[in-house]
């Protein structure tokens, strides 16, 4: 009587029909017989047979233990000997003596040559849940995806009557003895395993057996684990492994899974997989000793039978796997073997996976919830294996990939949104087009085509798994072919699914970590192209940039190469470069004075690397103004900083020491230099080099370097200069002070351009005037430089005249730069000023005569002279006093030891004399010191003494300069005092007296300079003599009066 199958579940094709010498008992409970499927169901036709202890010797023909696609037998990845043929591949006819027969698993002659997929029953599996929107989805018309259903007959099967109660009791007792004791020797182990298999056949109708098995599952699992551990991993010397696999398979058909459900069972699954895959290549298997029976005298035959039993065991686990939980566990344990570096291990794992996928696709009956979470990982592994350098592995992987596609289509059909039928139709339509364009049988020769078909079925999470797995394969240094395949898969996937990725930082992180192990230039380029595709998509640009900027600077050679070789479409280069620049600009917007953000340093180094390459050169031209100003501002922020002043993320350098020469400033300077060179600003670069511009930028004179570069750009690249000026108009007042100063400094130098005349007042004079009142002196300097440049344009002078009062106030500043700039501006405006303004300005300028700063001293006299010339004839009275008061200082400063000051003094003195309509004596223009020419001094003093009588107190004015810090001025002033005393009005001296003059001269007698002491003593004598002359004159008058009175009498 045939055994009914429990639950009506199918058994794998090629399973063995078990025959035993033990008598079978009739079922104890008739009600349990009714649980099974019909007696001759397809499940029963897929039952397996047990190998007897006697095996037939190999036949001289080649056979395939798998689907029969390839006639060459390679179960171990290295079996090439046509003289040995496994019994497992002998078809449905008898291969052993006695009571044994063999059935090919999962295949028949009708499908042995096909690698196509079976999708005919796809809609049937969902017919209860499919809605009307899918009525037009004819999936089965994809000819490339159809295959014939599993065959109904795989050969004659023989069934025996059930065990009787006595036989069952004997089996239970024998098993209990083993569970309480231990097994010694191969015969005892084989007997125990066969007893377990036989006992599993009684679970359908014997409740006692069922109860016994469930109570002792843990013990059975433990014994099986011990048996496997006792088997050597370097050889195959017995049939224990084979029988153990058969036993596990028999229990699986009875819904008792010895490999799932607990940690011990999971360990047993790992042991079973390891016991097969870790065996050496079949050509090196250890020869068995002669004591072994003749049935096992052929190691290759035993190996193939064991491998066949292992394959069927795994397939039996997925026959009833509606949630894909069992398959997920199997894949987890097979994963490392699929990626093994050993060819024979990888070949075995691939062959097994292909068989498991085929079985799963044939008996797929999905139910929720689905537990399989590594679909993207599996697709990636199979795709990589399709490009394996071992042809047999690639072919096996291609076969498995076809079955995987069938599974995925069913999976996505079952899980798709019922309200989104249009989307599914589009996916299936695309799949049909791709499969019509490519032959699925050629996947193994062109593995990158796999992703073109599969990507439409993978969601974002699965795409991430695919990418991560593909990137992990780049570690396969011993297999350059795998690296090549990985690179092709990545770039193909990016082109077809560019907008569907999630967790992009994780992907980029893995890419960066793998760069150092990629040796093939073509693969490196594919990886760079992958990053380029990510970074060029606006959805991912900022994400990718942020991750790339989180690496130590300076970048290592691999990341530097990545930055330099980014292969971005021309239309996207500007976008990418702009976003990178914005990363740096955002750091400049921070107004706090905390540490510099690390992103600022990293982005600066990244800009340098990008500019070093040629890929983004066109974008650098387009963004030149923005890039230049951003880098100059970064230089300003970096002045005086070291890496200790940067907020470096914890753990970034992982104990590495940062070289002392690495500073934020060095990155900014080298990026700016590279920008100039890459945009053909060679002359500007040369000007900066010749004038120490880079040194100026590095120090406290940063603004001077900015002014120099701006002027160089205006002179040599006027177009760039104009673009930069228009860029800065709305941006000057943004950011912190350093940001504003650099922008404003560059902007005001560009106001020299004629284009500046078009700017509205709001952005020119009004803005500059506001800076004049800023507390920061640097802004005052910038404002004055801007006004100086604007005043060159005659059209702008009327607007600037309104700022003259502010400029005049600047003449009182202590900063020499401010005063000089104000003088330069007034020099341009002096001819347009009214008399009142000129008088006020001349008064201020007169106070600057004799300033210790040579520049201010000289240019104040120059502006004074220009003011004198600018006075109209009708307004001379307003400024005449200022001109008269300037005569003595100008005369004295003509003796200055600074030739430029002396020359300028004589020139301005001449202008003043012309204004007064005086003709100066020629001795005034003598270049020799006057103290060595007493005659010339007398004529000069006589001229000025007589001309200034009643107009100015020339003696008092001269005495003020006797304290001048410069010796020539002091000496000349003291000399003039003595001589001028003869030409001053005596009444003035009588009224004031000479004591105040004599006191000052007496102090000069202690001066360390001998020449000055001599001249002071002479002057003192003259003053004293002049002071005593009125008394003597009075006595003389009295005597004359007495004389005249006497004569009269």
Short mmCIF file of C-alpha atoms in Angstrom, two decimals, residues 90-258:
data_model
loop_
_atom_site.label_atom_id
_atom_site.label_comp_id
_atom_site.label_asym_id
_atom_site.label_seq_id
_atom_site.Cartn_x
_atom_site.Cartn_y
_atom_site.Cartn_z
CA UNK A 90 22.01 7.77 -14.55
CA UNK A 91 18.42 8.64 -15.15
CA UNK A 92 15.44 6.67 -13.93
CA UNK A 93 16.78 3.24 -14.57
CA UNK A 94 18.39 0.91 -12.00
CA UNK A 95 22.01 1.78 -11.06
CA UNK A 96 22.47 -0.53 -8.07
CA UNK A 97 21.86 -4.14 -7.33
CA UNK A 98 19.24 -5.45 -4.95
CA UNK A 99 16.44 -3.11 -4.08
CA UNK A 100 17.92 0.27 -5.20
CA UNK A 101 16.91 2.63 -8.03
CA UNK A 102 18.00 6.20 -9.02
CA UNK A 103 15.92 9.12 -10.28
CA UNK A 104 17.43 12.38 -11.67
CA UNK A 105 16.45 15.20 -9.32
CA UNK A 106 14.47 18.21 -10.52
CA UNK A 107 14.90 17.39 -14.20
CA UNK A 108 13.98 15.12 -16.98
CA UNK A 109 15.09 14.58 -20.50
CA UNK A 110 12.43 17.00 -21.67
CA UNK A 111 13.95 20.03 -19.91
CA UNK A 112 17.61 19.07 -19.69
CA UNK A 113 18.59 21.42 -22.48
CA UNK A 114 16.62 24.47 -21.38
CA UNK A 115 17.69 27.35 -19.24
CA UNK A 116 14.55 29.41 -19.84
CA UNK A 117 12.22 30.46 -17.07
CA UNK A 118 8.78 29.23 -16.19
CA UNK A 119 6.32 32.09 -15.78
CA UNK A 120 3.22 30.39 -17.09
CA UNK A 121 1.72 30.02 -13.66
CA UNK A 122 2.58 33.55 -12.50
CA UNK A 123 -0.92 34.89 -12.82
CA UNK A 124 -2.45 31.67 -11.52
CA UNK A 125 -0.57 32.07 -8.26
CA UNK A 126 -2.27 35.43 -7.78
CA UNK A 127 -5.63 34.82 -9.43
CA UNK A 128 -7.47 35.23 -6.15
CA UNK A 129 -6.01 38.66 -5.47
CA UNK A 130 -5.45 40.13 -8.94
CA UNK A 131 -7.82 42.92 -9.92
CA UNK A 132 -9.27 43.83 -13.25
CA UNK A 133 -6.44 46.24 -14.02
CA UNK A 134 -4.19 43.30 -14.80
CA UNK A 135 -6.50 41.62 -17.21
CA UNK A 136 -4.36 42.75 -20.09
CA UNK A 137 -1.11 41.58 -18.53
CA UNK A 138 -0.15 38.59 -20.60
CA UNK A 139 3.11 37.70 -18.88
CA UNK A 140 3.26 34.25 -20.41
CA UNK A 141 3.70 35.73 -23.87
CA UNK A 142 7.31 36.59 -23.04
CA UNK A 143 8.81 33.70 -24.95
CA UNK A 144 12.20 34.15 -23.38
CA UNK A 145 10.76 33.62 -19.90
CA UNK A 146 8.66 30.50 -20.45
CA UNK A 147 9.59 26.94 -19.71
CA UNK A 148 7.78 23.66 -19.65
CA UNK A 149 6.20 22.60 -16.39
CA UNK A 150 7.86 19.90 -14.33
CA UNK A 151 7.45 16.49 -15.90
CA UNK A 152 4.74 14.21 -14.60
CA UNK A 153 6.82 11.09 -14.82
CA UNK A 154 10.45 10.57 -13.89
CA UNK A 155 10.55 6.83 -14.10
CA UNK A 156 8.95 3.90 -12.33
CA UNK A 157 8.63 4.21 -8.58
CA UNK A 158 7.98 1.36 -6.19
CA UNK A 159 6.11 1.67 -2.91
CA UNK A 160 5.95 -0.74 -0.05
CA UNK A 161 3.39 -1.38 2.60
CA UNK A 162 3.61 0.52 5.91
CA UNK A 163 5.57 -0.86 8.86
CA UNK A 164 3.68 -2.85 11.43
CA UNK A 165 3.74 -1.87 15.10
CA UNK A 166 6.48 -4.35 15.97
CA UNK A 167 8.75 -2.98 13.29
CA UNK A 168 8.15 0.57 14.43
CA UNK A 169 8.90 -0.41 18.01
CA UNK A 170 12.18 -1.98 16.93
CA UNK A 171 13.14 1.21 15.08
CA UNK A 172 12.32 3.39 18.09
CA UNK A 173 14.33 1.21 20.46
CA UNK A 174 17.36 1.16 18.20
CA UNK A 175 17.26 4.92 17.90
CA UNK A 176 16.85 5.39 21.65
CA UNK A 177 19.91 3.24 22.30
CA UNK A 178 21.97 5.50 20.07
CA UNK A 179 20.59 8.65 21.65
CA UNK A 180 21.59 7.32 25.08
CA UNK A 181 24.92 5.94 23.97
CA UNK A 182 27.36 6.60 21.18
CA UNK A 183 28.06 5.35 17.69
CA UNK A 184 31.25 3.55 16.80
CA UNK A 185 32.17 2.65 13.29
CA UNK A 186 30.62 3.38 9.97
CA UNK A 187 28.13 0.44 9.94
CA UNK A 188 26.53 1.60 13.19
CA UNK A 189 26.29 5.18 11.95
CA UNK A 190 24.72 4.10 8.68
CA UNK A 191 22.26 1.83 10.50
CA UNK A 192 21.24 4.67 12.82
CA UNK A 193 20.70 7.08 9.95
CA UNK A 194 18.71 4.58 7.94
CA UNK A 195 16.61 3.76 10.96
CA UNK A 196 15.81 7.45 11.36
CA UNK A 197 14.82 7.63 7.69
CA UNK A 198 12.66 4.57 7.98
CA UNK A 199 11.04 5.96 11.14
CA UNK A 200 10.23 9.19 9.33
CA UNK A 201 8.06 7.20 6.91
CA UNK A 202 5.74 6.22 9.75
CA UNK A 203 5.00 9.78 10.89
CA UNK A 204 1.98 9.93 8.60
CA UNK A 205 0.04 7.24 10.38
CA UNK A 206 1.70 6.54 13.73
CA UNK A 207 1.03 9.09 16.48
CA UNK A 208 3.45 7.39 18.86
CA UNK A 209 6.25 7.79 16.38
CA UNK A 210 5.34 11.40 15.82
CA UNK A 211 5.35 12.10 19.54
CA UNK A 212 8.68 10.33 19.97
CA UNK A 213 10.34 12.30 17.21
CA UNK A 214 9.09 15.65 18.47
CA UNK A 215 10.31 14.88 22.00
CA UNK A 216 13.78 13.92 20.80
CA UNK A 217 14.39 16.41 17.98
CA UNK A 218 17.06 18.25 19.93
CA UNK A 219 18.88 15.00 20.71
CA UNK A 220 18.65 13.87 17.11
CA UNK A 221 20.08 17.19 15.93
CA UNK A 222 22.92 16.84 18.41
CA UNK A 223 23.81 13.34 17.25
CA UNK A 224 23.72 14.41 13.61
CA UNK A 225 26.03 17.31 14.43
CA UNK A 226 28.45 14.95 16.16
CA UNK A 227 28.40 12.62 13.17
CA UNK A 228 29.25 15.44 10.81
CA UNK A 229 32.00 16.77 13.03
CA UNK A 230 33.60 13.36 13.11
CA UNK A 231 33.80 13.25 9.33
CA UNK A 232 37.15 14.48 8.00
CA UNK A 233 37.06 17.66 5.91
CA UNK A 234 40.02 16.73 3.73
CA UNK A 235 38.59 13.55 2.28
CA UNK A 236 35.42 11.56 1.64
CA UNK A 237 35.90 8.11 3.15
CA UNK A 238 32.39 6.88 3.90
CA UNK A 239 28.73 7.18 3.05
CA UNK A 240 27.83 8.80 6.39
CA UNK A 241 27.50 12.27 4.92
CA UNK A 242 25.28 10.99 2.13
CA UNK A 243 23.01 9.06 4.46
CA UNK A 244 22.82 11.99 6.87
CA UNK A 245 21.63 14.26 4.06
CA UNK A 246 19.05 11.72 3.02
CA UNK A 247 17.79 11.46 6.58
CA UNK A 248 17.39 15.23 6.91
CA UNK A 249 15.56 15.24 3.58
CA UNK A 250 13.13 12.53 4.73
CA UNK A 251 12.26 14.48 7.84
CA UNK A 252 11.80 17.67 5.79
CA UNK A 253 9.14 15.94 3.72
CA UNK A 254 7.31 15.20 6.96
CA UNK A 255 7.40 18.91 7.94
CA UNK A 256 10.08 18.31 10.55
CA UNK A 257 12.97 20.62 9.72
CA UNK A 258 16.14 19.54 11.47
#
